[in-house]
Amino acid sequence: MTYYMFYFDYGEDSEEDYIEETPALNVIPSDESNQEEEPQEQQPSKKRKFATTQKQRQPKKPTQTKKPPPPQKRTQEKYPTKPKPKNKKKKTQKELRDRINPTRRGEGRDNCTAPVWKYFEIEWIKEDDGIERKWAECNYCLHLLAADPNRNGTTSINKHFNGCKLNPDNIPKQVDDKQQKLSFTKAPNGEGHVYTWKHDDTRIQLALLGLFTIGELPFKFIENEAFIEFVNALNGRVKLPSRHKISRDVVSFYLMERQKLYKHLSNPKTAIHLTTDTWTSSCQKINYMVVTAHFITEDFVMHKRVVNFREVDTHKAEDMARELLICINEWGMKNVMMMTVDNAKTNDAAINIIVKELPGIYETGKHFHIRCMAHIINLVVKMGLKHEVYHVKNLQDAVKYIRASPQRIKTFKQAMKDAAVESQRFLCGETPTRWNSTFELLRSAYDVKDAFLEYSHQDPMFQKTVGRVPSHSDFEMIKKMMEFLEKFKKKTEKVSCSTKPIFHTYTREILDIEQHLRKHETNPDFMFMVPDMKHKYDKYWGDYDTISDYVFFATLLDPQCKSKFMKVVFTQMLKAKNKDKKMSVDEIESKARAKVIDIECKLDKFFKTYLERSNMTSSSQQETPEEVVNFDDENEFFGSYMTSGSFPSTSSESQLQRYLNEDSIGFDKGYDILTWWKNNAVRFPIVARMASDILGMQISTVASESTFNNGRRVITDYRTNLSVVIVEALICTQDWLRKSSLPIYDYDEVHDVLADDDLAIDIVDAIHNLKLTGKRSGN
């Protein structure tokens, strides 16, 4: 039997007194335990009791014996370990490359299943022990790394992949996407704002679409080296798509947004107003037709969307009407109220064809067509400028002479410096072709009037060629001409707005023009040109019977005007028409009142159609709940009186009558008509809905004509192979991505992407499927 020793520390007792015989256990032998124990700090001893099966032995009295020796410290000699190899000098990349066995290159590729191996090539290198082992060579930086499966594994190559700067697929390690960062922006007014920023791939993709559509850049620009470097400098995590991918993203976004817009435009409750115009591309020699939809949503916000930019065969009325009807049917429009076009005769014929195909139009389409107000103003001014003004002609000849030669422009610059005047607009201007260009020419020339006399001294041929140097009398007449034309320029700019409702200002604007012409009719400087301008004005606006009823409805629905202003409008029109003084003042007043009553009756009839749509049989049902009157059942006489209708009650008054009977609001420069109706929609819910439908109408086609400016930049000499379907996708996407469109919820090689027939087919198929889906849902 083997004996083992256990030591128990009982203070000052000796070692021999606490030896206990026990059977052999799996413990460390006693002769080695003393040597294994580590030296410990000397702590106060505590007596411990141990339970045994035998009777507890009582310790003997302490005797004078020596203390047991302290345990010996564990040494390296007692437990020898494998000596560490000395640090060998690492081989350089050149030395490793000299030891490569070229015959075994790529051997063992089948066993390399880790994804990271696709970025490395296998090499076999003979090491110092004479054994060839597997190494990995980076495909981009050609760095050699040990990759023996028994000694290294894939640790080293994974680490190298995360740090290789030449690997295009290497994404630098970033902080957690959930961690938000602070960003600082500066507003246009100079105020700074701090907000949280987070990496968002969806936002980056949408920004790229806006860059290539709104910025009108070719898709190949995304492969430009400078642009790639710029994006990487901004955010290294952005992975740019190819030019083929970005083109398909544009098409996908177009189809996605088209589907969203389709659901809104196909709603019967959405009143849609269209503007259209045609344009011929000088590069492609193709006739394009643009259609723009205008509408106001239930939250009283006005929207504008380009819904069509397609090829039209000819400018004939039949072809234009056919394309317009196709556009209306493809979008599922069920409530087209009005269409604004220019004054071409073919447009009038096309409108007559369309009206017959659109049922449920107010008064069978009599007021469906509204002429462009900006075009009429242009015609009025042209009638006046066809008369040659001597002073203006003299200045135009002088300007044409100076701009004909770079040397003359340089000489005129020196004359401007000598006269202490400056106008870059005058030097960079073009030859005027329209009346507004003539106005800009006169204004820029008037700014440098003192330089013409200086220039005549420096260029002796100036007076001989022109005949007469512009004098102060010429510029005095130019100043008067500018003041006269300024009114028409401001009116054109105002009626060209399509981002806010201006339809209710139609009557006040045309009467302001009439008053302006009447004011200068007796002026000797303009009396020779005003009569012709007044004649053209009377052709379109002289008789209120030729103006659409919608124009007068909008005036009545303006809280600042109402019936009181309407009477003034008709009175002024009748006075302007009564040139021969056949009607007296009383007759004019009487006719004006009768016309106001007639318009109010037509508006009330139109209002009842909205009542029918709201499933209301009488005007009293749409009123706000009144307090219920409990009649006295005991008094039958009084009860019969209250129920007979003889007692006057405000509930018999319709919403429209209550609105018209209220006083007009005061003039406010910052007044917004849509905001007023939104705030008062609780009191007049149906009238407010009717007002929003009418106020969204357009009085000019500038919204459509401005689209052609974008078309000229998209269809250039370098992009003539654009298919008409891709052109429509680019133009419409550009309009939908612009900030002004509020949310409702190498160049010669680029044609291989833009003229992709597959993309065009995808768009046509998607539009066709969308049309079929709308028909099924409608049924």
PDB file of C-alpha atoms in Angstrom, residues 203-471:
ATOM      1  CA  ARG A 203     -30.923  57.772 -51.191  1.00  0.00           C
ATOM      2  CA  ILE A 204     -27.644  57.517 -53.101  1.00  0.00           C
ATOM      3  CA  GLN A 205     -29.339  55.630 -55.938  1.00  0.00           C
ATOM      4  CA  LEU A 206     -32.096  58.252 -56.179  1.00  0.00           C
ATOM      5  CA  ALA A 207     -29.489  61.025 -56.184  1.00  0.00           C
ATOM      6  CA  LEU A 208     -27.712  59.333 -59.094  1.00  0.00           C
ATOM      7  CA  LEU A 209     -30.959  59.184 -61.043  1.00  0.00           C
ATOM      8  CA  GLY A 210     -31.478  62.889 -60.437  1.00  0.00           C
ATOM      9  CA  LEU A 211     -27.914  63.648 -61.521  1.00  0.00           C
ATOM     10  CA  PHE A 212     -28.312  61.947 -64.893  1.00  0.00           C
ATOM     11  CA  THR A 213     -31.893  63.062 -65.588  1.00  0.00           C
ATOM     12  CA  ILE A 214     -32.132  66.549 -64.119  1.00  0.00           C
ATOM     13  CA  GLY A 215     -28.472  67.238 -64.903  1.00  0.00           C
ATOM     14  CA  GLU A 216     -29.056  65.943 -68.455  1.00  0.00           C
ATOM     15  CA  LEU A 217     -25.797  63.975 -68.447  1.00  0.00           C
ATOM     16  CA  PRO A 218     -25.088  61.046 -70.773  1.00  0.00           C
ATOM     17  CA  PHE A 219     -25.005  57.674 -69.054  1.00  0.00           C
ATOM     18  CA  LYS A 220     -21.388  57.103 -70.059  1.00  0.00           C
ATOM     19  CA  PHE A 221     -20.376  59.894 -67.712  1.00  0.00           C
ATOM     20  CA  ILE A 222     -20.655  57.437 -64.824  1.00  0.00           C
ATOM     21  CA  GLU A 223     -17.528  55.688 -66.147  1.00  0.00           C
ATOM     22  CA  ASN A 224     -15.519  58.916 -66.177  1.00  0.00           C
ATOM     23  CA  GLU A 225     -12.348  58.457 -64.127  1.00  0.00           C
ATOM     24  CA  ALA A 226     -12.546  61.907 -62.554  1.00  0.00           C
ATOM     25  CA  PHE A 227     -16.139  61.338 -61.484  1.00  0.00           C
ATOM     26  CA  ILE A 228     -15.285  57.948 -59.962  1.00  0.00           C
ATOM     27  CA  GLU A 229     -12.394  59.487 -58.038  1.00  0.00           C
ATOM     28  CA  PHE A 230     -14.648  62.301 -56.835  1.00  0.00           C
ATOM     29  CA  VAL A 231     -17.288  59.852 -55.541  1.00  0.00           C
ATOM     30  CA  ASN A 232     -14.668  57.727 -53.783  1.00  0.00           C
ATOM     31  CA  ALA A 233     -13.281  60.820 -52.101  1.00  0.00           C
ATOM     32  CA  LEU A 234     -16.740  61.736 -50.803  1.00  0.00           C
ATOM     33  CA  ASN A 235     -17.758  58.296 -49.607  1.00  0.00           C
ATOM     34  CA  GLY A 236     -15.649  55.195 -50.167  1.00  0.00           C
ATOM     35  CA  ARG A 237     -18.604  52.919 -49.529  1.00  0.00           C
ATOM     36  CA  VAL A 238     -20.492  54.016 -52.647  1.00  0.00           C
ATOM     37  CA  LYS A 239     -20.388  51.439 -55.424  1.00  0.00           C
ATOM     38  CA  LEU A 240     -21.196  53.067 -58.752  1.00  0.00           C
ATOM     39  CA  PRO A 241     -23.238  51.083 -61.292  1.00  0.00           C
ATOM     40  CA  SER A 242     -22.329  50.683 -64.934  1.00  0.00           C
ATOM     41  CA  ARG A 243     -23.813  52.853 -67.671  1.00  0.00           C
ATOM     42  CA  HIS A 244     -26.070  49.964 -68.671  1.00  0.00           C
ATOM     43  CA  LYS A 245     -27.282  49.589 -65.076  1.00  0.00           C
ATOM     44  CA  ILE A 246     -27.990  53.300 -64.615  1.00  0.00           C
ATOM     45  CA  SER A 247     -29.993  53.380 -67.860  1.00  0.00           C
ATOM     46  CA  ARG A 248     -32.145  50.497 -66.668  1.00  0.00           C
ATOM     47  CA  ASP A 249     -32.519  52.168 -63.268  1.00  0.00           C
ATOM     48  CA  VAL A 250     -33.939  55.247 -64.991  1.00  0.00           C
ATOM     49  CA  VAL A 251     -36.438  53.101 -66.866  1.00  0.00           C
ATOM     50  CA  SER A 252     -37.372  51.180 -63.707  1.00  0.00           C
ATOM     51  CA  PHE A 253     -37.903  54.420 -61.792  1.00  0.00           C
ATOM     52  CA  TYR A 254     -39.994  55.816 -64.654  1.00  0.00           C
ATOM     53  CA  LEU A 255     -42.276  52.780 -64.666  1.00  0.00           C
ATOM     54  CA  MET A 256     -42.545  52.755 -60.868  1.00  0.00           C
ATOM     55  CA  GLU A 257     -43.449  56.452 -60.659  1.00  0.00           C
ATOM     56  CA  ARG A 258     -45.781  56.106 -63.622  1.00  0.00           C
ATOM     57  CA  GLN A 259     -47.716  53.419 -61.792  1.00  0.00           C
ATOM     58  CA  LYS A 260     -48.031  55.637 -58.700  1.00  0.00           C
ATOM     59  CA  LEU A 261     -49.169  58.597 -60.795  1.00  0.00           C
ATOM     60  CA  TYR A 262     -51.584  56.388 -62.722  1.00  0.00           C
ATOM     61  CA  LYS A 263     -53.456  55.493 -59.526  1.00  0.00           C
ATOM     62  CA  HIS A 264     -53.961  59.174 -58.792  1.00  0.00           C
ATOM     63  CA  LEU A 265     -54.856  60.415 -62.278  1.00  0.00           C
ATOM     64  CA  SER A 266     -57.274  57.530 -62.883  1.00  0.00           C
ATOM     65  CA  ASN A 267     -59.275  58.479 -59.783  1.00  0.00           C
ATOM     66  CA  PRO A 268     -62.637  59.947 -60.891  1.00  0.00           C
ATOM     67  CA  LYS A 269     -62.456  62.477 -58.045  1.00  0.00           C
ATOM     68  CA  THR A 270     -59.254  64.005 -59.439  1.00  0.00           C
ATOM     69  CA  ALA A 271     -60.047  66.941 -61.735  1.00  0.00           C
ATOM     70  CA  ILE A 272     -57.312  67.141 -64.376  1.00  0.00           C
ATOM     71  CA  HIS A 273     -56.446  70.126 -66.551  1.00  0.00           C
ATOM     72  CA  LEU A 274     -54.226  69.570 -69.578  1.00  0.00           C
ATOM     73  CA  THR A 275     -51.880  71.821 -71.503  1.00  0.00           C
ATOM     74  CA  THR A 276     -50.306  70.689 -74.773  1.00  0.00           C
ATOM     75  CA  ASP A 277     -48.040  71.911 -77.529  1.00  0.00           C
ATOM     76  CA  THR A 278     -45.919  70.490 -80.363  1.00  0.00           C
ATOM     77  CA  TRP A 279     -42.244  70.815 -81.253  1.00  0.00           C
ATOM     78  CA  THR A 280     -39.998  69.557 -84.060  1.00  0.00           C
ATOM     79  CA  SER A 281     -36.520  68.326 -83.135  1.00  0.00           C
ATOM     80  CA  SER A 282     -33.910  69.818 -85.441  1.00  0.00           C
ATOM     81  CA  CYS A 283     -31.546  66.887 -84.757  1.00  0.00           C
ATOM     82  CA  GLN A 284     -33.902  63.964 -85.269  1.00  0.00           C
ATOM     83  CA  LYS A 285     -36.395  65.693 -87.593  1.00  0.00           C
ATOM     84  CA  ILE A 286     -39.234  64.253 -85.498  1.00  0.00           C
ATOM     85  CA  ASN A 287     -42.437  66.009 -84.404  1.00  0.00           C
ATOM     86  CA  TYR A 288     -43.011  65.669 -80.665  1.00  0.00           C
ATOM     87  CA  MET A 289     -46.158  66.413 -78.679  1.00  0.00           C
ATOM     88  CA  VAL A 290     -45.989  67.162 -74.951  1.00  0.00           C
ATOM     89  CA  VAL A 291     -48.955  66.897 -72.589  1.00  0.00           C
ATOM     90  CA  THR A 292     -48.799  68.307 -69.058  1.00  0.00           C
ATOM     91  CA  ALA A 293     -51.362  67.456 -66.377  1.00  0.00           C
ATOM     92  CA  HIS A 294     -52.259  69.964 -63.644  1.00  0.00           C
ATOM     93  CA  PHE A 295     -54.334  69.064 -60.596  1.00  0.00           C
ATOM     94  CA  ILE A 296     -54.908  69.965 -56.952  1.00  0.00           C
ATOM     95  CA  THR A 297     -54.964  67.212 -54.338  1.00  0.00           C
ATOM     96  CA  GLU A 298     -57.345  66.877 -51.414  1.00  0.00           C
ATOM     97  CA  ASP A 299     -54.864  68.645 -49.129  1.00  0.00           C
ATOM     98  CA  PHE A 300     -55.077  71.715 -51.430  1.00  0.00           C
ATOM     99  CA  VAL A 301     -51.603  71.403 -52.955  1.00  0.00           C
ATOM    100  CA  MET A 302     -51.119  72.126 -56.649  1.00  0.00           C
ATOM    101  CA  HIS A 303     -49.140  69.688 -58.809  1.00  0.00           C
ATOM    102  CA  LYS A 304     -47.786  69.625 -62.352  1.00  0.00           C
ATOM    103  CA  ARG A 305     -46.641  66.479 -64.165  1.00  0.00           C
ATOM    104  CA  VAL A 306     -45.439  65.874 -67.720  1.00  0.00           C
ATOM    105  CA  VAL A 307     -47.405  62.770 -68.735  1.00  0.00           C
ATOM    106  CA  ASN A 308     -46.654  62.537 -72.444  1.00  0.00           C
ATOM    107  CA  PHE A 309     -43.727  63.340 -74.742  1.00  0.00           C
ATOM    108  CA  ARG A 310     -44.307  61.336 -77.894  1.00  0.00           C
ATOM    109  CA  GLU A 311     -43.968  61.461 -81.619  1.00  0.00           C
ATOM    110  CA  VAL A 312     -46.865  62.805 -83.659  1.00  0.00           C
ATOM    111  CA  ASP A 313     -47.019  62.155 -87.373  1.00  0.00           C
ATOM    112  CA  THR A 314     -48.204  65.585 -88.539  1.00  0.00           C
ATOM    113  CA  HIS A 315     -49.627  68.807 -87.130  1.00  0.00           C
ATOM    114  CA  LYS A 316     -53.041  68.046 -88.578  1.00  0.00           C
ATOM    115  CA  ALA A 317     -56.044  68.168 -86.255  1.00  0.00           C
ATOM    116  CA  GLU A 318     -56.875  64.470 -86.715  1.00  0.00           C
ATOM    117  CA  ASP A 319     -53.379  63.278 -85.775  1.00  0.00           C
ATOM    118  CA  MET A 320     -53.140  65.594 -82.781  1.00  0.00           C
ATOM    119  CA  ALA A 321     -56.589  64.625 -81.504  1.00  0.00           C
ATOM    120  CA  ARG A 322     -55.752  60.920 -81.865  1.00  0.00           C
ATOM    121  CA  GLU A 323     -52.539  61.253 -79.831  1.00  0.00           C
ATOM    122  CA  LEU A 324     -54.303  63.255 -77.135  1.00  0.00           C
ATOM    123  CA  LEU A 325     -57.055  60.666 -76.792  1.00  0.00           C
ATOM    124  CA  ILE A 326     -54.451  57.882 -76.600  1.00  0.00           C
ATOM    125  CA  CYS A 327     -52.722  59.750 -73.789  1.00  0.00           C
ATOM    126  CA  ILE A 328     -55.981  60.270 -71.895  1.00  0.00           C
ATOM    127  CA  ASN A 329     -56.951  56.605 -72.241  1.00  0.00           C
ATOM    128  CA  GLU A 330     -53.513  55.250 -71.301  1.00  0.00           C
ATOM    129  CA  TRP A 331     -53.524  57.224 -68.078  1.00  0.00           C
ATOM    130  CA  GLY A 332     -57.129  56.281 -67.338  1.00  0.00           C
ATOM    131  CA  MET A 333     -58.206  59.916 -66.910  1.00  0.00           C
ATOM    132  CA  LYS A 334     -61.924  60.055 -66.161  1.00  0.00           C
ATOM    133  CA  ASN A 335     -62.340  63.710 -65.165  1.00  0.00           C
ATOM    134  CA  VAL A 336     -60.612  65.975 -67.691  1.00  0.00           C
ATOM    135  CA  MET A 337     -62.232  69.376 -67.142  1.00  0.00           C
ATOM    136  CA  MET A 338     -60.310  71.728 -69.404  1.00  0.00           C
ATOM    137  CA  MET A 339     -57.491  71.936 -71.949  1.00  0.00           C
ATOM    138  CA  THR A 340     -55.295  74.959 -72.657  1.00  0.00           C
ATOM    139  CA  VAL A 341     -53.719  75.318 -76.121  1.00  0.00           C
ATOM    140  CA  ASP A 342     -52.328  78.131 -78.231  1.00  0.00           C
ATOM    141  CA  ASN A 343     -54.236  80.027 -80.910  1.00  0.00           C
ATOM    142  CA  ALA A 344     -53.492  77.796 -83.911  1.00  0.00           C
ATOM    143  CA  LYS A 345     -56.556  76.861 -85.964  1.00  0.00           C
ATOM    144  CA  THR A 346     -55.580  73.193 -85.987  1.00  0.00           C
ATOM    145  CA  ASN A 347     -55.824  73.186 -82.197  1.00  0.00           C
ATOM    146  CA  ASP A 348     -59.410  74.413 -82.357  1.00  0.00           C
ATOM    147  CA  ALA A 349     -60.299  71.595 -84.767  1.00  0.00           C
ATOM    148  CA  ALA A 350     -58.524  69.019 -82.599  1.00  0.00           C
ATOM    149  CA  ILE A 351     -60.423  70.196 -79.503  1.00  0.00           C
ATOM    150  CA  ASN A 352     -63.743  69.746 -81.322  1.00  0.00           C
ATOM    151  CA  ILE A 353     -62.821  66.134 -82.084  1.00  0.00           C
ATOM    152  CA  ILE A 354     -61.765  65.421 -78.489  1.00  0.00           C
ATOM    153  CA  VAL A 355     -64.911  66.914 -76.955  1.00  0.00           C
ATOM    154  CA  LYS A 356     -67.063  64.402 -78.833  1.00  0.00           C
ATOM    155  CA  GLU A 357     -65.120  61.508 -77.269  1.00  0.00           C
ATOM    156  CA  LEU A 358     -65.234  62.769 -73.676  1.00  0.00           C
ATOM    157  CA  PRO A 359     -68.678  62.406 -72.086  1.00  0.00           C
ATOM    158  CA  GLY A 360     -69.904  64.354 -69.076  1.00  0.00           C
ATOM    159  CA  ILE A 361     -68.170  67.635 -69.903  1.00  0.00           C
ATOM    160  CA  TYR A 362     -69.734  70.891 -68.678  1.00  0.00           C
ATOM    161  CA  GLU A 363     -72.172  72.240 -71.266  1.00  0.00           C
ATOM    162  CA  THR A 364     -71.054  69.622 -73.832  1.00  0.00           C
ATOM    163  CA  GLY A 365     -67.545  71.069 -74.074  1.00  0.00           C
ATOM    164  CA  LYS A 366     -68.521  74.657 -74.886  1.00  0.00           C
ATOM    165  CA  HIS A 367     -66.029  75.922 -72.290  1.00  0.00           C
ATOM    166  CA  PHE A 368     -63.553  73.028 -72.521  1.00  0.00           C
ATOM    167  CA  HIS A 369     -61.028  75.039 -74.544  1.00  0.00           C
ATOM    168  CA  ILE A 370     -59.121  78.019 -73.095  1.00  0.00           C
ATOM    169  CA  ARG A 371     -56.679  79.981 -75.204  1.00  0.00           C
ATOM    170  CA  CYS A 372     -53.162  80.648 -73.946  1.00  0.00           C
ATOM    171  CA  MET A 373     -53.072  84.105 -72.386  1.00  0.00           C
ATOM    172  CA  ALA A 374     -49.322  84.503 -72.953  1.00  0.00           C
ATOM    173  CA  HIS A 375     -49.786  83.943 -76.700  1.00  0.00           C
ATOM    174  CA  ILE A 376     -52.551  86.539 -76.872  1.00  0.00           C
ATOM    175  CA  ILE A 377     -50.365  89.104 -75.098  1.00  0.00           C
ATOM    176  CA  ASN A 378     -47.607  88.324 -77.579  1.00  0.00           C
ATOM    177  CA  LEU A 379     -49.967  88.895 -80.511  1.00  0.00           C
ATOM    178  CA  VAL A 380     -51.174  92.202 -79.039  1.00  0.00           C
ATOM    179  CA  VAL A 381     -47.631  93.553 -78.643  1.00  0.00           C
ATOM    180  CA  LYS A 382     -46.583  92.378 -82.102  1.00  0.00           C
ATOM    181  CA  MET A 383     -49.442  94.336 -83.622  1.00  0.00           C
ATOM    182  CA  GLY A 384     -48.001  97.483 -82.097  1.00  0.00           C
ATOM    183  CA  LEU A 385     -44.349  96.822 -82.954  1.00  0.00           C
ATOM    184  CA  LYS A 386     -45.115  96.168 -86.622  1.00  0.00           C
ATOM    185  CA  HIS A 387     -45.150  99.971 -86.944  1.00  0.00           C
ATOM    186  CA  GLU A 388     -41.578 101.113 -87.395  1.00  0.00           C
ATOM    187  CA  VAL A 389     -40.476 103.597 -84.745  1.00  0.00           C
ATOM    188  CA  TYR A 390     -37.737 105.872 -86.035  1.00  0.00           C
ATOM    189  CA  HIS A 391     -35.836 106.135 -82.751  1.00  0.00           C
ATOM    190  CA  VAL A 392     -35.954 102.403 -82.131  1.00  0.00           C
ATOM    191  CA  LYS A 393     -34.852 101.615 -85.691  1.00  0.00           C
ATOM    192  CA  ASN A 394     -31.871 103.969 -85.355  1.00  0.00           C
ATOM    193  CA  LEU A 395     -30.743 102.271 -82.141  1.00  0.00           C
ATOM    194  CA  GLN A 396     -31.177  98.773 -83.592  1.00  0.00           C
ATOM    195  CA  ASP A 397     -28.957  99.649 -86.574  1.00  0.00           C
ATOM    196  CA  ALA A 398     -26.273 101.016 -84.235  1.00  0.00           C
ATOM    197  CA  VAL A 399     -26.309  97.895 -82.068  1.00  0.00           C
ATOM    198  CA  LYS A 400     -26.219  95.614 -85.099  1.00  0.00           C
ATOM    199  CA  TYR A 401     -23.154  97.463 -86.428  1.00  0.00           C
ATOM    200  CA  ILE A 402     -21.251  97.159 -83.136  1.00  0.00           C
ATOM    201  CA  ARG A 403     -21.991  93.470 -82.593  1.00  0.00           C
ATOM    202  CA  ALA A 404     -20.962  92.527 -86.132  1.00  0.00           C
ATOM    203  CA  SER A 405     -17.220  92.511 -85.377  1.00  0.00           C
ATOM    204  CA  PRO A 406     -15.103  91.478 -82.369  1.00  0.00           C
ATOM    205  CA  GLN A 407     -12.844  94.486 -82.962  1.00  0.00           C
ATOM    206  CA  ARG A 408     -15.840  96.851 -82.780  1.00  0.00           C
ATOM    207  CA  ILE A 409     -16.977  95.186 -79.543  1.00  0.00           C
ATOM    208  CA  LYS A 410     -13.487  95.678 -78.114  1.00  0.00           C
ATOM    209  CA  THR A 411     -13.557  99.337 -79.131  1.00  0.00           C
ATOM    210  CA  PHE A 412     -17.009  99.774 -77.595  1.00  0.00           C
ATOM    211  CA  LYS A 413     -15.743  98.244 -74.334  1.00  0.00           C
ATOM    212  CA  GLN A 414     -13.116 100.950 -74.199  1.00  0.00           C
ATOM    213  CA  ALA A 415     -15.809 103.548 -74.904  1.00  0.00           C
ATOM    214  CA  MET A 416     -17.851 102.136 -72.024  1.00  0.00           C
ATOM    215  CA  LYS A 417     -14.829 102.414 -69.751  1.00  0.00           C
ATOM    216  CA  ASP A 418     -14.260 106.013 -70.799  1.00  0.00           C
ATOM    217  CA  ALA A 419     -17.931 106.812 -70.181  1.00  0.00           C
ATOM    218  CA  ALA A 420     -17.821 105.012 -66.798  1.00  0.00           C
ATOM    219  CA  VAL A 421     -20.668 102.654 -67.698  1.00  0.00           C
ATOM    220  CA  GLU A 422     -20.826  98.874 -67.761  1.00  0.00           C
ATOM    221  CA  SER A 423     -23.310  96.381 -69.155  1.00  0.00           C
ATOM    222  CA  GLN A 424     -22.227  92.860 -69.983  1.00  0.00           C
ATOM    223  CA  ARG A 425     -25.782  92.148 -71.070  1.00  0.00           C
ATOM    224  CA  PHE A 426     -25.463  94.567 -73.976  1.00  0.00           C
ATOM    225  CA  LEU A 427     -22.236  93.026 -75.279  1.00  0.00           C
ATOM    226  CA  CYS A 428     -23.427  89.415 -75.005  1.00  0.00           C
ATOM    227  CA  GLY A 429     -26.922  89.937 -76.356  1.00  0.00           C
ATOM    228  CA  GLU A 430     -28.226  88.383 -79.543  1.00  0.00           C
ATOM    229  CA  THR A 431     -30.118  89.846 -82.449  1.00  0.00           C
ATOM    230  CA  PRO A 432     -33.734  90.258 -81.293  1.00  0.00           C
ATOM    231  CA  THR A 433     -36.290  88.074 -83.009  1.00  0.00           C
ATOM    232  CA  ARG A 434     -39.293  88.556 -80.688  1.00  0.00           C
ATOM    233  CA  TRP A 435     -40.782  91.549 -78.937  1.00  0.00           C
ATOM    234  CA  ASN A 436     -39.443  90.551 -75.504  1.00  0.00           C
ATOM    235  CA  SER A 437     -35.964  90.305 -77.050  1.00  0.00           C
ATOM    236  CA  THR A 438     -36.472  93.793 -78.451  1.00  0.00           C
ATOM    237  CA  PHE A 439     -37.411  94.976 -74.982  1.00  0.00           C
ATOM    238  CA  GLU A 440     -34.221  93.493 -73.512  1.00  0.00           C
ATOM    239  CA  LEU A 441     -32.189  95.133 -76.276  1.00  0.00           C
ATOM    240  CA  LEU A 442     -33.673  98.538 -75.558  1.00  0.00           C
ATOM    241  CA  ARG A 443     -33.080  98.198 -71.846  1.00  0.00           C
ATOM    242  CA  SER A 444     -29.457  97.069 -72.214  1.00  0.00           C
ATOM    243  CA  ALA A 445     -28.726  99.826 -74.754  1.00  0.00           C
ATOM    244  CA  TYR A 446     -30.296 102.450 -72.493  1.00  0.00           C
ATOM    245  CA  ASP A 447     -27.903 101.410 -69.702  1.00  0.00           C
ATOM    246  CA  VAL A 448     -24.884 102.329 -71.886  1.00  0.00           C
ATOM    247  CA  LYS A 449     -26.356 105.323 -73.675  1.00  0.00           C
ATOM    248  CA  ASP A 450     -23.372 107.533 -72.803  1.00  0.00           C
ATOM    249  CA  ALA A 451     -20.961 105.099 -74.481  1.00  0.00           C
ATOM    250  CA  PHE A 452     -22.394 105.575 -77.980  1.00  0.00           C
ATOM    251  CA  LEU A 453     -21.115 109.149 -78.253  1.00  0.00           C
ATOM    252  CA  GLU A 454     -17.641 108.074 -77.074  1.00  0.00           C
ATOM    253  CA  TYR A 455     -17.651 105.218 -79.575  1.00  0.00           C
ATOM    254  CA  SER A 456     -18.499 107.571 -82.463  1.00  0.00           C
ATOM    255  CA  HIS A 457     -15.268 109.502 -81.759  1.00  0.00           C
ATOM    256  CA  GLN A 458     -13.151 106.308 -81.776  1.00  0.00           C
ATOM    257  CA  ASP A 459     -14.720 104.701 -84.863  1.00  0.00           C
ATOM    258  CA  PRO A 460     -15.063 107.137 -87.784  1.00  0.00           C
ATOM    259  CA  MET A 461     -16.925 104.554 -89.895  1.00  0.00           C
ATOM    260  CA  PHE A 462     -19.699 104.282 -87.320  1.00  0.00           C
ATOM    261  CA  GLN A 463     -21.589 107.421 -88.360  1.00  0.00           C
ATOM    262  CA  LYS A 464     -21.010 106.824 -92.060  1.00  0.00           C
ATOM    263  CA  THR A 465     -22.425 103.298 -91.883  1.00  0.00           C
ATOM    264  CA  VAL A 466     -25.291 103.881 -89.467  1.00  0.00           C
ATOM    265  CA  GLY A 467     -26.140 107.342 -90.782  1.00  0.00           C
ATOM    266  CA  ARG A 468     -26.928 108.882 -87.408  1.00  0.00           C
ATOM    267  CA  VAL A 469     -25.456 108.379 -83.956  1.00  0.00           C
ATOM    268  CA  PRO A 470     -28.146 107.708 -81.308  1.00  0.00           C
ATOM    269  CA  SER A 471     -28.727 110.943 -79.420  1.00  0.00           C
TER     270      SER A 471
END
